[in-house]
Coordinates of C-alpha atoms (C1' of nucleotides) in Angstrom, one line a residue:
Chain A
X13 CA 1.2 23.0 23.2
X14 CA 4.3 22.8 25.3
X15 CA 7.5 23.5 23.5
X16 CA 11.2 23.1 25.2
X17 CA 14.5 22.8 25.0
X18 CA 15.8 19.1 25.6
X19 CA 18.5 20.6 28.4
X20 CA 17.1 18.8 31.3
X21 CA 18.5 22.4 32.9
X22 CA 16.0 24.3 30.7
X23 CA 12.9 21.9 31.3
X24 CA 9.8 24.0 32.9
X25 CA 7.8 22.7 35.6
X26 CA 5.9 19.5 34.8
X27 CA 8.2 18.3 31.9
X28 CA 10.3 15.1 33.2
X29 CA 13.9 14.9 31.8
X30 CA 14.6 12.7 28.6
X31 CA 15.7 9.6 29.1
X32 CA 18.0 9.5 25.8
X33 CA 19.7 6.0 26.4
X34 CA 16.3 4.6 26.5
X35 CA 15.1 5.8 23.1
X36 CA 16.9 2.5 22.1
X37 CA 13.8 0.7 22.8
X38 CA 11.4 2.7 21.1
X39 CA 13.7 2.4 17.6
X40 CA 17.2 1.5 17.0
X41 CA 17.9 4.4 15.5
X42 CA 16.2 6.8 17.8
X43 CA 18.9 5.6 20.0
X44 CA 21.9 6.5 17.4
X45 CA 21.1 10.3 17.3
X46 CA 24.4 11.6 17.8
X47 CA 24.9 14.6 20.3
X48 CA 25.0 16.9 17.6
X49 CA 21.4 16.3 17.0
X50 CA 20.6 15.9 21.1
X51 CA 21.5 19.2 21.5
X52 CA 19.1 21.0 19.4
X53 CA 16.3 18.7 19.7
X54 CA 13.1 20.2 21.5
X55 CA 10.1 18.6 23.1
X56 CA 6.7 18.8 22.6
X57 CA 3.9 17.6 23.8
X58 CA 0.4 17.9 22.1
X59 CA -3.2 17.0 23.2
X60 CA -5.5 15.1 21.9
X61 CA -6.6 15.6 18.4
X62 CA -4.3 18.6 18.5
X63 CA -2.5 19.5 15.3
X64 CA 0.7 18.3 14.9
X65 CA 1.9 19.7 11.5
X66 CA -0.8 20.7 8.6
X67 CA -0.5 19.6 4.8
X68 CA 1.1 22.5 3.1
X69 CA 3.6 23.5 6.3
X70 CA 7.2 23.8 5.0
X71 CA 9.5 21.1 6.7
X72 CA 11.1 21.9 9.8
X73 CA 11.6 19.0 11.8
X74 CA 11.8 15.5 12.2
X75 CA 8.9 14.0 14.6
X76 CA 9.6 11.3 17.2
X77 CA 6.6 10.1 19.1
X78 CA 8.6 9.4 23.0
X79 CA 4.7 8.6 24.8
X80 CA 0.9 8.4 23.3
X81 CA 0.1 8.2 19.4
X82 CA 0.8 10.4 16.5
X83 CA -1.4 10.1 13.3
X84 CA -0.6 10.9 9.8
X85 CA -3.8 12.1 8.1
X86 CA -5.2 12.6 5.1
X87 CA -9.1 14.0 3.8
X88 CA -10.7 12.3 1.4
X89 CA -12.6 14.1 -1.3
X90 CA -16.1 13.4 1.0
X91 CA -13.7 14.8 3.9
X92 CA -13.3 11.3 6.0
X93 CA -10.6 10.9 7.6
X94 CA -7.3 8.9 5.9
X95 CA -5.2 7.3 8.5
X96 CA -1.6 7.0 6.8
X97 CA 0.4 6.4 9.1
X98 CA 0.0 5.3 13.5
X99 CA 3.1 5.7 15.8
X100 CA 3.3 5.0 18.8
X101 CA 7.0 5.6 19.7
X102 CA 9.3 5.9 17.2
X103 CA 9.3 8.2 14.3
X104 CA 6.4 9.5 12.3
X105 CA 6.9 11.2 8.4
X106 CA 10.4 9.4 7.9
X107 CA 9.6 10.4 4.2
X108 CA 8.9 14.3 5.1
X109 CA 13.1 14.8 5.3
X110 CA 13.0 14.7 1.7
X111 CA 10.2 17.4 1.1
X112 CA 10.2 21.0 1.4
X113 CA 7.0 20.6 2.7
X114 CA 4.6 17.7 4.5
X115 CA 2.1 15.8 2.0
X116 CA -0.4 15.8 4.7
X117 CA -1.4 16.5 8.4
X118 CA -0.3 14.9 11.4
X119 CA -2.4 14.9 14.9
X120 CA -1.7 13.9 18.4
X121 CA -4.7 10.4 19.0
X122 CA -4.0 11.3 22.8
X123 CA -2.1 12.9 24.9
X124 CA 1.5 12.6 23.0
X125 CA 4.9 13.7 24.0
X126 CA 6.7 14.5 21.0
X127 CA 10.8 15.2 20.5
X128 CA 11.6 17.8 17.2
X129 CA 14.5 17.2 15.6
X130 CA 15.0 20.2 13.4
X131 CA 15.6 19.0 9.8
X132 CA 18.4 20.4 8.8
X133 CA 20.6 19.4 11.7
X134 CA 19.1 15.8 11.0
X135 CA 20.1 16.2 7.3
X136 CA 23.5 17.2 8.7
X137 CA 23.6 14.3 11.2
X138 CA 22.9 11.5 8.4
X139 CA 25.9 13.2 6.7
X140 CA 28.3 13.2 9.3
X141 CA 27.5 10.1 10.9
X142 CA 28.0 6.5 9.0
X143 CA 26.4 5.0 12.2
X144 CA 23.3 7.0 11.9
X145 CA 22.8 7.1 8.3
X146 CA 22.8 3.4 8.0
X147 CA 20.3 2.9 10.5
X148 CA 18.0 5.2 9.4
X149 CA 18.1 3.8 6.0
X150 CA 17.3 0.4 7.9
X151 CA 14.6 2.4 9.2
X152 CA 13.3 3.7 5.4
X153 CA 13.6 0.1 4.8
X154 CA 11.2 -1.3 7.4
X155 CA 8.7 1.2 6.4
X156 CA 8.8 0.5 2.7
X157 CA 8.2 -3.6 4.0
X158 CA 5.3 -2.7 6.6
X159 CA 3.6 -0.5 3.8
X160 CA 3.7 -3.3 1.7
X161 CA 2.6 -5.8 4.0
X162 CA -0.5 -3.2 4.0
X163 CA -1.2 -2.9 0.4
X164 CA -1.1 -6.5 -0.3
X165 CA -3.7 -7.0 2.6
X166 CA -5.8 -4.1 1.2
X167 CA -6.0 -6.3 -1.9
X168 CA -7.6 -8.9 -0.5
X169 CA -11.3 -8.5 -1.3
X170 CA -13.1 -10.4 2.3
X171 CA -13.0 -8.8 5.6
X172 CA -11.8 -12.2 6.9
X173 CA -8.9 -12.3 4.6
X174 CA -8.1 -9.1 6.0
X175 CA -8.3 -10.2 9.5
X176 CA -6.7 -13.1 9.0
X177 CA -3.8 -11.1 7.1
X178 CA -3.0 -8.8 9.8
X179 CA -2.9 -11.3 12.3
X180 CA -0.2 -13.0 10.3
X181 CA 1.6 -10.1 9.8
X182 CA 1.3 -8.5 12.9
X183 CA 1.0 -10.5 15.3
X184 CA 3.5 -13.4 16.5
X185 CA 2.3 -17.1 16.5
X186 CA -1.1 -16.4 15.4
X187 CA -2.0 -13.3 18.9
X188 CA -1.8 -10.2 18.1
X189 CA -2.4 -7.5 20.8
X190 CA -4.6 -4.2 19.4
X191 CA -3.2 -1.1 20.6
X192 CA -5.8 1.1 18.7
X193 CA -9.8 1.1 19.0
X194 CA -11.6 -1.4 16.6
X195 CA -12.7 2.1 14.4
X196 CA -9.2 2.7 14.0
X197 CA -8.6 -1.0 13.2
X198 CA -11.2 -1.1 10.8
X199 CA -10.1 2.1 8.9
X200 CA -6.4 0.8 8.4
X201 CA -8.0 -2.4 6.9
X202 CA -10.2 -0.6 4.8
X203 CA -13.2 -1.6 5.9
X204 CA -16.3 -0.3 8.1
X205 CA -16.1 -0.6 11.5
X206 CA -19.6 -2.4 11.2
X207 CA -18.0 -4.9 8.9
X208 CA -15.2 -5.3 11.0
X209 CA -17.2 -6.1 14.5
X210 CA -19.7 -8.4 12.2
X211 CA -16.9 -10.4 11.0
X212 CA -15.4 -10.3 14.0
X213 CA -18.0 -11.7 15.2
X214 CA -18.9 -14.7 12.5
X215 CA -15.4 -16.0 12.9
X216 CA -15.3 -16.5 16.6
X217 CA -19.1 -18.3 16.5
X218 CA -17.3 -20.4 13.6
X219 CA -14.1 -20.7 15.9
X220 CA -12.0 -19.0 14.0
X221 CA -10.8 -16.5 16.4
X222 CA -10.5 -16.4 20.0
X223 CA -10.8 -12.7 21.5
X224 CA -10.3 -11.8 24.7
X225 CA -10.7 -7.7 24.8
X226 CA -7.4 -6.4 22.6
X227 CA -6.3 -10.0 22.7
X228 CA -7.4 -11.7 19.2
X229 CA -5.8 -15.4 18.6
X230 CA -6.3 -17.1 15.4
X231 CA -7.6 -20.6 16.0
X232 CA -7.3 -22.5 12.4
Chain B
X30 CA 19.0 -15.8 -18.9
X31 CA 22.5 -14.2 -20.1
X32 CA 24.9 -13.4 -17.1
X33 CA 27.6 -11.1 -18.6
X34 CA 30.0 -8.9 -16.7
X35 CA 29.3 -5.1 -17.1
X36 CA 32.7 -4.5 -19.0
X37 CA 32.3 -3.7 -22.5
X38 CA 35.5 -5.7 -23.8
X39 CA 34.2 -8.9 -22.0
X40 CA 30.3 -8.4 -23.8
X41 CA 28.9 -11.5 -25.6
X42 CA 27.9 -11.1 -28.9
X43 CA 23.8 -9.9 -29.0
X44 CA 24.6 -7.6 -25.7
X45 CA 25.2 -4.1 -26.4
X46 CA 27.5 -2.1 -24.0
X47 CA 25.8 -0.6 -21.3
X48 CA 25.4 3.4 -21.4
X49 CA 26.0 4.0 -17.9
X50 CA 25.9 7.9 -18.2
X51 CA 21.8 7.6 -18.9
X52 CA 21.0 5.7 -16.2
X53 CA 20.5 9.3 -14.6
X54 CA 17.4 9.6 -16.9
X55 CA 16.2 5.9 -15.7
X56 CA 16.1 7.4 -12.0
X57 CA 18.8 9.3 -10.1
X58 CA 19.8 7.7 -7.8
X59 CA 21.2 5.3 -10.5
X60 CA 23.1 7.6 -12.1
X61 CA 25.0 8.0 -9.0
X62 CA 26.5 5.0 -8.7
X63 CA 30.0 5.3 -8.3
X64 CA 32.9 3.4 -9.9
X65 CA 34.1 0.9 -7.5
X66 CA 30.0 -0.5 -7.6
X67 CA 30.1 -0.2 -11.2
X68 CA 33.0 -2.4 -11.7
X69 CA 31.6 -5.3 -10.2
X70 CA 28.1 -4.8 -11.6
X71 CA 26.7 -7.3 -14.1
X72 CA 24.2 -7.4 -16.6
X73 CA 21.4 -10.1 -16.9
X74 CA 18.6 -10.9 -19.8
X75 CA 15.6 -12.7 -18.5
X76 CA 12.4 -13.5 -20.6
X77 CA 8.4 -13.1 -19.9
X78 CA 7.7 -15.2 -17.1
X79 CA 11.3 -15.6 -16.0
X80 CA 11.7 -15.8 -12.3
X81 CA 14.5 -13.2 -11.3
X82 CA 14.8 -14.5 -7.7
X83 CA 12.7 -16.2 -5.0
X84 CA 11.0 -15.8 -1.8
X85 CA 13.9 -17.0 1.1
X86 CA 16.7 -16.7 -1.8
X87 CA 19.3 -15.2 0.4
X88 CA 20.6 -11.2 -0.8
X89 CA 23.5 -11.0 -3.0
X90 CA 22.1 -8.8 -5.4
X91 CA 20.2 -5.3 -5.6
X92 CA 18.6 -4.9 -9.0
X93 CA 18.2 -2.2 -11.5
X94 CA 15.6 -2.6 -14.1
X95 CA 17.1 -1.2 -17.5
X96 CA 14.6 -2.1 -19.8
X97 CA 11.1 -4.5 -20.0
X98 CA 9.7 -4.7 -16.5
X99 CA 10.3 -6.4 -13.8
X100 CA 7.2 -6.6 -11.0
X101 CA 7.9 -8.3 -7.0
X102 CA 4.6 -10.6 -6.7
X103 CA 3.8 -12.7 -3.6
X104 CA 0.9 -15.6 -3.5
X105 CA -2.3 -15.2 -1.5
X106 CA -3.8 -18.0 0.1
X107 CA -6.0 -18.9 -2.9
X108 CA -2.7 -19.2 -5.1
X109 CA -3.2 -15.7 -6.5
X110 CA -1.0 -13.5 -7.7
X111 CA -0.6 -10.0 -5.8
X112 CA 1.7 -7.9 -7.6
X113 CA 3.8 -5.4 -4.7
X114 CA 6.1 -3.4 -7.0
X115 CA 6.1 -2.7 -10.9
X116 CA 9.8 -1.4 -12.0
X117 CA 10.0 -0.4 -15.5
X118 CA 13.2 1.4 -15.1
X119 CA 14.7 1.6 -11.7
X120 CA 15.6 -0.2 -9.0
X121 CA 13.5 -2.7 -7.9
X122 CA 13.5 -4.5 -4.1
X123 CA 15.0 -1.2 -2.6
X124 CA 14.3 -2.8 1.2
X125 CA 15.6 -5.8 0.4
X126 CA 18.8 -4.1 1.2
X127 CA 18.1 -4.4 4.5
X128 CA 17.4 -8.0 4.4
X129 CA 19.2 -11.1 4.5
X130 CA 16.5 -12.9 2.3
X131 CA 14.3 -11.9 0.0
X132 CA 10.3 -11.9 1.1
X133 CA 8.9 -12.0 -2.1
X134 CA 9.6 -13.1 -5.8
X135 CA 10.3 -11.2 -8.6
X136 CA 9.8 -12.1 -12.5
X137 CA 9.9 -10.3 -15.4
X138 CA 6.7 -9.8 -17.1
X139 CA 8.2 -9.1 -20.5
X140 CA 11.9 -9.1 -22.0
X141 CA 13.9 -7.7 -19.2
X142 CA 17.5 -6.6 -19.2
X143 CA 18.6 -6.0 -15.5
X144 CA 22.0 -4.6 -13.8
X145 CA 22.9 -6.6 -10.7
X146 CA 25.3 -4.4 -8.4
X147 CA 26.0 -6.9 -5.6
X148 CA 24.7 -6.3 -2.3
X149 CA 28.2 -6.3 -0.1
X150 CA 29.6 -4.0 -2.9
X151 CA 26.0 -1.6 -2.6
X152 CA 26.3 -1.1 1.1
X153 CA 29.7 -0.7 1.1
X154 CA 29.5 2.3 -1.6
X155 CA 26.5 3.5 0.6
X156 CA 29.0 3.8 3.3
X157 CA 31.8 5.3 1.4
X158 CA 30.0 7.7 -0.7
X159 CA 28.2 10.3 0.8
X160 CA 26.1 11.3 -2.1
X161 CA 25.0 8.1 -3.4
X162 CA 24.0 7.1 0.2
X163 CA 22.2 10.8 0.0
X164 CA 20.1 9.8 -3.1
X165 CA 19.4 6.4 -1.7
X166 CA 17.6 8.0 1.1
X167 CA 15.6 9.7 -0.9
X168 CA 14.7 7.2 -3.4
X169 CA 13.7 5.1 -0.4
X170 CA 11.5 7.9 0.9
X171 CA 10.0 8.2 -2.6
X172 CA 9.2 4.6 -2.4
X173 CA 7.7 5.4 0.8
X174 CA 5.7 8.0 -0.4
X175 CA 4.8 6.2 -3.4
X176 CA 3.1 3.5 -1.2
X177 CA 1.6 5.7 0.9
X178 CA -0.5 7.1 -1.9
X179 CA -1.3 3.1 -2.9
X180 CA -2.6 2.1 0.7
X181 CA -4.6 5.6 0.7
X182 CA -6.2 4.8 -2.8
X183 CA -7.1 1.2 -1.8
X184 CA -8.8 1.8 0.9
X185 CA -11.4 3.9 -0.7
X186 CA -14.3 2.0 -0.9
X187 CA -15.5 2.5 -4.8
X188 CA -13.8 1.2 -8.1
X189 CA -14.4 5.6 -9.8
X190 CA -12.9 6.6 -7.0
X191 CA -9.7 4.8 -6.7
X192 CA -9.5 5.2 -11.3
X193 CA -10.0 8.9 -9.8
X194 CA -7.1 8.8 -7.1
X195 CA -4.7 7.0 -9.7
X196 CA -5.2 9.6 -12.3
X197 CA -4.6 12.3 -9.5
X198 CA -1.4 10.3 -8.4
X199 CA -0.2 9.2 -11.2
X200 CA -1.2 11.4 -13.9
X201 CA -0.5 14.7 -14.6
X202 CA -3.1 17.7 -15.6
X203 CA -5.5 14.8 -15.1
X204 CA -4.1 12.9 -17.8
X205 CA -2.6 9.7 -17.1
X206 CA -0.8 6.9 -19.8
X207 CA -0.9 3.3 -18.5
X208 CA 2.4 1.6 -19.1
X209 CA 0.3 -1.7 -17.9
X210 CA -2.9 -4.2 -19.2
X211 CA -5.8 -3.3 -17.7
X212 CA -5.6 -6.4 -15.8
X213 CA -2.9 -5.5 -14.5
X214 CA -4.1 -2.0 -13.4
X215 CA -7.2 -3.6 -12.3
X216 CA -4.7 -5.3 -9.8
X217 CA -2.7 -2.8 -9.1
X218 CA -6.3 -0.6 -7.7
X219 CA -7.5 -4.1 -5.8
X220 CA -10.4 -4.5 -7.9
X221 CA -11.4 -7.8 -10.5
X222 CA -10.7 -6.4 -14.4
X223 CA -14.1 -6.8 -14.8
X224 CA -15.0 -4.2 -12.7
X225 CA -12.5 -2.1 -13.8
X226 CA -13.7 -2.6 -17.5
X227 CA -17.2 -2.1 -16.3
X228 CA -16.6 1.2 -14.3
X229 CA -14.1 2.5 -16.6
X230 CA -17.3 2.5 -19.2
X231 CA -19.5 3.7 -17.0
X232 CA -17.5 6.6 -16.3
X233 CA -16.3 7.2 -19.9
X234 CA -20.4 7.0 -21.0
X235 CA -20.9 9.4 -17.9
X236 CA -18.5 11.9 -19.2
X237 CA -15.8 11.9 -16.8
X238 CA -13.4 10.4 -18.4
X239 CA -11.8 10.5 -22.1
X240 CA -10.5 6.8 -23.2
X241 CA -8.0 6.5 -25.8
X242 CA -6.0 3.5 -25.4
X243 CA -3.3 4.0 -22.8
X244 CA -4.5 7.4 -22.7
X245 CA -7.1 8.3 -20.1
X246 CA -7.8 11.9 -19.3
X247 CA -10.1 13.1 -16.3
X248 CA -13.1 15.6 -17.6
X249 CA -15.3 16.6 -14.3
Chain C
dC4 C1' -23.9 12.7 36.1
dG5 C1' -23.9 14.0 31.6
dT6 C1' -21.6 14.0 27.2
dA7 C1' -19.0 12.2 23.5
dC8 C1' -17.3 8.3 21.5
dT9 C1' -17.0 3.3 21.0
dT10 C1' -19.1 -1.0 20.5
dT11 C1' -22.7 -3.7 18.9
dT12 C1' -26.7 -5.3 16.3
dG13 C1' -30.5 -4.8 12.6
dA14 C1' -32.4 -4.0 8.0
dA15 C1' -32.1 -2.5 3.3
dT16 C1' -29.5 -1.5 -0.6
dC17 C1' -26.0 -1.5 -3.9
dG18 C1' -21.6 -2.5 -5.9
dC19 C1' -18.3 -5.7 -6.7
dA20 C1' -16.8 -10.6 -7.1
dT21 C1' -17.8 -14.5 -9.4
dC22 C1' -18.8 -17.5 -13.2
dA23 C1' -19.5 -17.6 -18.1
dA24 C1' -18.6 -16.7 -22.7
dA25 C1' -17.7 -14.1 -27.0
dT26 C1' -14.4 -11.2 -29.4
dC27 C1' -10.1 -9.2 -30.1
dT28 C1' -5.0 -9.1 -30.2
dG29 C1' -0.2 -10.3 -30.7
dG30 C1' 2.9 -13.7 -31.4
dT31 C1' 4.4 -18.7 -33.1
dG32 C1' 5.0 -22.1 -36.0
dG33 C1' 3.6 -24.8 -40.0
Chain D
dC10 C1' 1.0 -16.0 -45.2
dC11 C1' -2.3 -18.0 -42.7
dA12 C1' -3.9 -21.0 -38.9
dC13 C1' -3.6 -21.2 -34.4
dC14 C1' -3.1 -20.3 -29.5
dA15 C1' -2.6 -17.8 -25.2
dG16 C1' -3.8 -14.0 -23.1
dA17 C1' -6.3 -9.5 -23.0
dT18 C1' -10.6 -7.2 -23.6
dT19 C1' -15.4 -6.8 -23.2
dT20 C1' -20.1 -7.8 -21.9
dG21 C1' -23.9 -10.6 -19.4
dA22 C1' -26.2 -12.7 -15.4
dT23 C1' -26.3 -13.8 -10.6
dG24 C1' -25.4 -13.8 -5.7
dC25 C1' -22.9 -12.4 -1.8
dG26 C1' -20.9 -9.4 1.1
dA27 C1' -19.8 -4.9 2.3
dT28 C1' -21.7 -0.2 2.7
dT29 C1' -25.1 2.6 4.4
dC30 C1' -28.5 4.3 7.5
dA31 C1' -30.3 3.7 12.0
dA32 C1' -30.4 3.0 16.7
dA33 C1' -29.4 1.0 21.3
dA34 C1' -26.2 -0.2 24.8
dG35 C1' -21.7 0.3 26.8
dT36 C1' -17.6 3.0 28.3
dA37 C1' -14.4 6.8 29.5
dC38 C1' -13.7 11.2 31.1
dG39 C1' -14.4 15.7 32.9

DNA sequence: CGTACTTTTGAATCGCATCAAATCTGGTGG
DNA sequence: CCACCAGATTTGATGCGATTCAAAAGTACG
């Protein structure tokens, strides 16, 4: 696991220079971090399935995924995997700055590149700067909506509902684009990944769905 | 639905001046408030059923539940009625914030007495008061977190095991006190209240659980 | 080129949703 | 005070759909 100092001056041998002004795209506020917080931010970059943070670990930093895809995980009592949170740029744990200590682990999916924003210069950051600290509040905010989106398709008791659901709220005009495996897919629904290729399957013979690889198109 | 102002010399008759210092004990980020918010802050009655405000109603107010209970609900397809937040003292809506309409209703589901702090007045006081923008990050992370144990829960696959993960969650020492009917838990944990009756039976007949009323208590 | 993981389908089982109905409860009005 | 009503609670019967176990084919990667 690679760990560096931001100054492009500092970077060893195989690590590019951040491109800060671009962190715009991968979240508005990611783009607000005021030089305060630049300048003590590290980079990281983690392998796949490699550890992240672990349940338990005392709060450092604040994670930003800048390439590849970050997991929040949690084991259930049989010890399968809990996907709680995917990201794939932007932050991940936005909740964690309010903990002493993380409330569960987080793992690299693939080859990640990771900035650490230690916490208390964040905390210090959303203090000093009005700018920041209403953009990341935006950013609390869109969590708390997407989460909800989630547990109000998790409620729904068909696979299809589900489908259906996530395509609404996921997707724009009725496409949506997977960016994850169909396991994956099927775990943040809360299904079986048999159940979800099944009904996957039903509702494009009943024309339904039109899928085309990670391209899936509601039809009716 | 009574609309008063929140200054005591300008109460109706049948409203009783609002005890501002306790609303620390209601949650504390309310207790944080600070004066200029409080000033144009009113107070609002609604009955069971009563809607508070709609789906698309544009933001002019963030709400604080008092007392009763106030619950955000949305409509599935099937005209069912998915409830997405329970506030029974609190705020209620915190993303909405962000928002310049709302995305879901919100009703009371008994006699409710809510404050309404209007939303220009709430993000200006975010802005000007370091502390209560402080606690409002953190009761948005808590909301956060909150979630994230309800889209864990409801994606495990059997009705004992999410009763399980709410008594873990929500209880303490294994003892939890529903504030809610049953079909309203039943709900809340994505499953029909018959199957919650059923498995909360089987489970109190199998010895892992103690039933008293409201009270339920986790043996094994 | 082999290994690990994903994708896909099959068959059997089981648990939950669904429909139905009886009892219980709290609150309303006569 | 009691009759009544709406909603909550509880149990029964039935069927469907998702889980589970199993296995084959496809795919990516070193």
């Amino acid at each position: 696991m690679g760990l560096y100092p931001y100054d492009p001056n500092h970077m060893k041998k195989g690590t590019e220079a951040l491109d800060w002004p671009n962190l715009t795209a991968i979240q508005p506020v990611a783009g607000l971090i005021p030089e305060a917080l630049r300048l003590v931010t590290k980079r990281q970059d983690a392998g796949t399935r490699e550890r992240i943070f672990r349940i338990g670990d005392s709060v450092r930093n604040v994670y930003l995924v800048i390439s590849g895809e970050a997991r929040l995980i949690r084991l259930d009592r049989r010890g399968k995997e809990v996907i709680l949170q995917r990201s794939r740029g932007g932050f991940i744990a936005e909740a964690s700055l309010d903990s002493r200590n993380y409330h569960c682990d987080a793992i690299a999916a693939e080859p990640t590149t990771l900035l650490l924003c230690p916490a208390a210069a964040f905390r210090q950051a959303l203090e000093r700067v009005p700018a920041f600290s209403k953009a990341w509040q935006s950013q609390l905010a869109g969590v708390v909506r997407k989460l909800r989106a989630q547990c109000e398709r998790l409620s729904l008791h068909s696979a299809a509902d589900r489908i259906t659901h996530y395509i609404e709220a996921e997707g724009t005009d009725g496409v949506v684009t997977l960016r994850q495996t169909r396991m994956a897919w099927a775990a943040e629904l809360g299904l079986t990944h048999e159940a979800l290729y099944r009904t996957l399957r039903l509702m494009r013979e009943e024309g339904f769905l039109e899928i085309d690889g990670n391209r899936i198109c509601a039809k009716a």
